XYZ file of C-alpha atoms in Angstrom:
208
model
C -109.007 -92.953 16.376
C -105.830 -92.305 14.402
C -102.726 -94.435 14.880
C -100.874 -93.532 18.054
C -103.146 -90.642 19.023
C -106.418 -90.090 20.871
C -108.625 -87.810 18.848
C -111.977 -86.279 19.661
C -112.207 -84.104 22.764
C -108.468 -83.549 23.000
C -105.433 -84.181 20.791
C -103.387 -85.979 23.472
C -100.402 -88.106 22.344
C -101.023 -91.665 23.526
C -97.275 -92.325 23.662
C -96.865 -89.942 26.606
C -98.504 -92.547 28.824
C -95.426 -94.771 28.538
C -92.771 -92.279 27.483
C -91.847 -91.419 31.059
C -90.897 -95.028 31.788
C -89.382 -95.933 28.445
C -90.324 -99.277 26.955
C -90.741 -101.030 30.306
C -93.834 -100.234 32.344
C -93.330 -99.825 36.100
C -94.902 -102.054 38.774
C -98.636 -101.581 39.267
C -98.298 -99.574 42.520
C -96.544 -96.852 40.511
C -98.504 -97.301 37.299
C -101.918 -96.666 38.903
C -101.277 -93.088 40.124
C -99.563 -92.236 36.853
C -102.589 -93.540 34.953
C -104.837 -91.400 37.151
C -102.649 -88.395 36.463
C -102.865 -89.064 32.722
C -106.659 -89.277 32.878
C -106.988 -86.130 34.969
C -104.576 -84.255 32.706
C -106.662 -85.284 29.726
C -109.762 -83.999 31.534
C -107.885 -80.800 32.280
C -107.196 -80.288 28.571
C -110.874 -80.765 27.826
C -111.706 -78.382 30.688
C -109.358 -75.698 29.342
C -111.162 -75.794 25.996
C -114.249 -74.351 27.735
C -112.307 -71.766 29.749
C -114.705 -68.845 30.116
C -112.375 -66.307 31.700
C -108.612 -65.886 31.536
C -107.430 -62.453 32.558
C -105.915 -60.557 35.458
C -106.882 -57.485 37.440
C -104.022 -55.101 38.083
C -103.269 -53.424 41.422
C -104.038 -50.094 39.731
C -107.510 -51.359 38.764
C -108.133 -52.581 42.303
C -107.057 -49.240 43.752
C -109.166 -47.217 41.318
C -112.183 -49.437 41.994
C -111.735 -49.053 45.747
C -111.342 -45.287 45.412
C -114.479 -45.107 43.274
C -116.491 -47.036 45.878
C -115.239 -44.754 48.650
C -116.053 -41.687 46.536
C -119.539 -43.046 45.854
C -120.181 -43.543 49.579
C -118.806 -40.095 50.423
C -120.962 -38.489 47.739
C -124.104 -39.937 49.340
C -123.032 -39.666 52.975
C -126.077 -37.544 53.797
C -128.377 -40.264 52.429
C -126.720 -43.528 53.464
C -127.449 -43.045 57.149
C -130.033 -45.793 57.689
C -129.166 -49.297 58.870
C -132.300 -51.425 59.109
C -132.524 -54.423 61.391
C -133.797 -57.680 59.802
C -137.074 -57.370 61.701
C -137.552 -53.811 60.416
C -136.943 -54.970 56.855
C -139.508 -57.726 57.259
C -142.270 -55.437 58.583
C -141.595 -52.356 56.438
C -143.732 -51.527 53.393
C -141.614 -52.026 50.276
C -141.889 -49.882 47.170
C -140.824 -51.645 43.990
C -141.037 -50.917 40.286
C -144.834 -51.311 40.087
C -145.449 -49.485 43.356
C -143.465 -46.447 42.189
C -146.040 -45.516 39.559
C -148.906 -45.983 42.058
C -147.275 -43.751 44.670
C -146.343 -41.132 42.073
C -149.910 -40.908 40.741
C -151.431 -40.910 44.232
C -149.238 -38.045 45.421
C -149.961 -36.146 42.231
C -153.701 -36.399 42.911
C -153.139 -35.333 46.522
C -151.119 -32.291 45.447
C -153.881 -31.146 43.083
C -156.670 -31.938 45.524
C -155.564 -30.506 48.880
C -159.093 -30.602 50.275
C -158.942 -34.394 50.225
C -155.632 -34.581 52.092
C -156.062 -35.518 55.801
C -155.279 -32.577 58.072
C -152.662 -34.593 59.977
C -150.638 -35.303 56.791
C -147.786 -33.019 55.780
C -147.875 -33.688 52.040
C -144.444 -32.205 51.402
C -142.732 -35.004 53.358
C -144.105 -37.976 51.387
C -143.451 -36.090 48.128
C -139.842 -35.553 49.185
C -139.587 -39.210 50.294
C -140.961 -40.415 46.971
C -138.507 -38.362 44.932
C -135.606 -39.669 47.015
C -136.830 -43.266 46.780
C -137.260 -43.039 42.994
C -133.721 -41.697 42.509
C -132.201 -44.285 44.865
C -134.141 -47.070 43.155
C -132.621 -46.072 39.813
C -129.129 -46.005 41.367
C -129.803 -49.383 42.980
C -130.768 -50.904 39.623
C -127.494 -49.725 38.082
C -125.471 -51.019 41.042
C -127.333 -54.323 40.998
C -126.388 -54.864 37.353
C -122.757 -54.058 38.173
C -122.710 -56.321 41.237
C -124.169 -59.182 39.193
C -121.396 -58.756 36.590
C -118.710 -58.760 39.306
C -120.299 -61.815 40.905
C -120.512 -63.677 37.573
C -116.846 -63.015 36.759
C -115.738 -64.062 40.243
C -117.905 -67.177 40.170
C -116.563 -68.277 36.773
C -112.926 -67.707 37.761
C -113.431 -69.408 41.126
C -115.161 -72.394 39.558
C -112.327 -72.960 37.103
C -109.672 -72.646 39.818
C -111.625 -74.995 42.090
C -112.005 -77.585 39.320
C -108.265 -77.540 38.652
C -107.558 -77.882 42.385
C -109.870 -80.912 42.586
C -108.071 -82.547 39.660
C -104.735 -82.216 41.435
C -106.215 -83.237 44.794
C -107.698 -86.472 43.476
C -104.500 -87.248 41.583
C -102.489 -86.862 44.792
C -105.086 -88.932 46.647
C -104.619 -91.806 44.199
C -100.847 -91.439 44.379
C -100.858 -91.574 48.187
C -102.851 -94.802 48.146
C -100.153 -96.289 45.939
C -97.354 -95.011 48.221
C -95.817 -92.675 45.650
C -92.962 -90.842 47.404
C -93.891 -87.336 48.573
C -97.598 -87.713 47.902
C -98.750 -88.705 51.397
C -97.649 -85.480 53.108
C -99.385 -83.394 50.429
C -102.571 -85.446 50.669
C -102.592 -85.282 54.474
C -102.352 -81.492 54.362
C -104.934 -81.025 51.604
C -107.400 -83.514 53.085
C -107.586 -81.392 56.250
C -108.400 -78.340 54.132
C -110.849 -80.118 51.843
C -114.231 -78.277 51.823
C -116.739 -79.943 54.103
C -114.077 -81.961 55.851
C -115.022 -82.392 59.488
C -112.331 -82.033 62.069
C -111.914 -85.008 64.343
C -113.390 -84.449 67.744
C -110.944 -84.547 70.638
C -111.986 -87.021 73.304
C -112.155 -85.489 76.757
C -112.223 -88.065 79.543
C -114.860 -87.493 82.219
C -113.773 -85.847 85.415
C -113.520 -88.216 88.403
């Protein structure tokens, strides 16, 4: 530690802890929330050093992205006509990456050996279904990669915003316990919105 400064994770001037109050420290009820604020601000500086995303998305980008999604759906409107129920999804045979090669080879053998194809099977239909499934699977893989990237960016940005909100929330919480003017109303409002906070049940007296 250098004289007058905290070094290491963050270069935070130690003097700022007392600079607000001059040379005389305030009574403990006011000092405690300020100390909490100082600690949380120091944590916030450390947090900002690992900031993974710091950018904006313009309205033009949002509009172009929305238009592209709508265009994509319109382009495949003759294909995207199926809406499976959860029970149908559970029972339906699923063709994945490994199954694709099996189905392709099987249908190839069937096409070159028509005498072995059951008379009730119209071979052209499964061939057409396979070709459609293979193309859609490739499109799905590309979309899945894109969706994962969008999800990762949103998760990182949301996590950083949430962490900052928690820092402020807990600072206000400490300030309200020490009766810092203006802090109680903020804490009361935020505590009702705090994730996982259960709303108080309203007592209903029994009917006579």
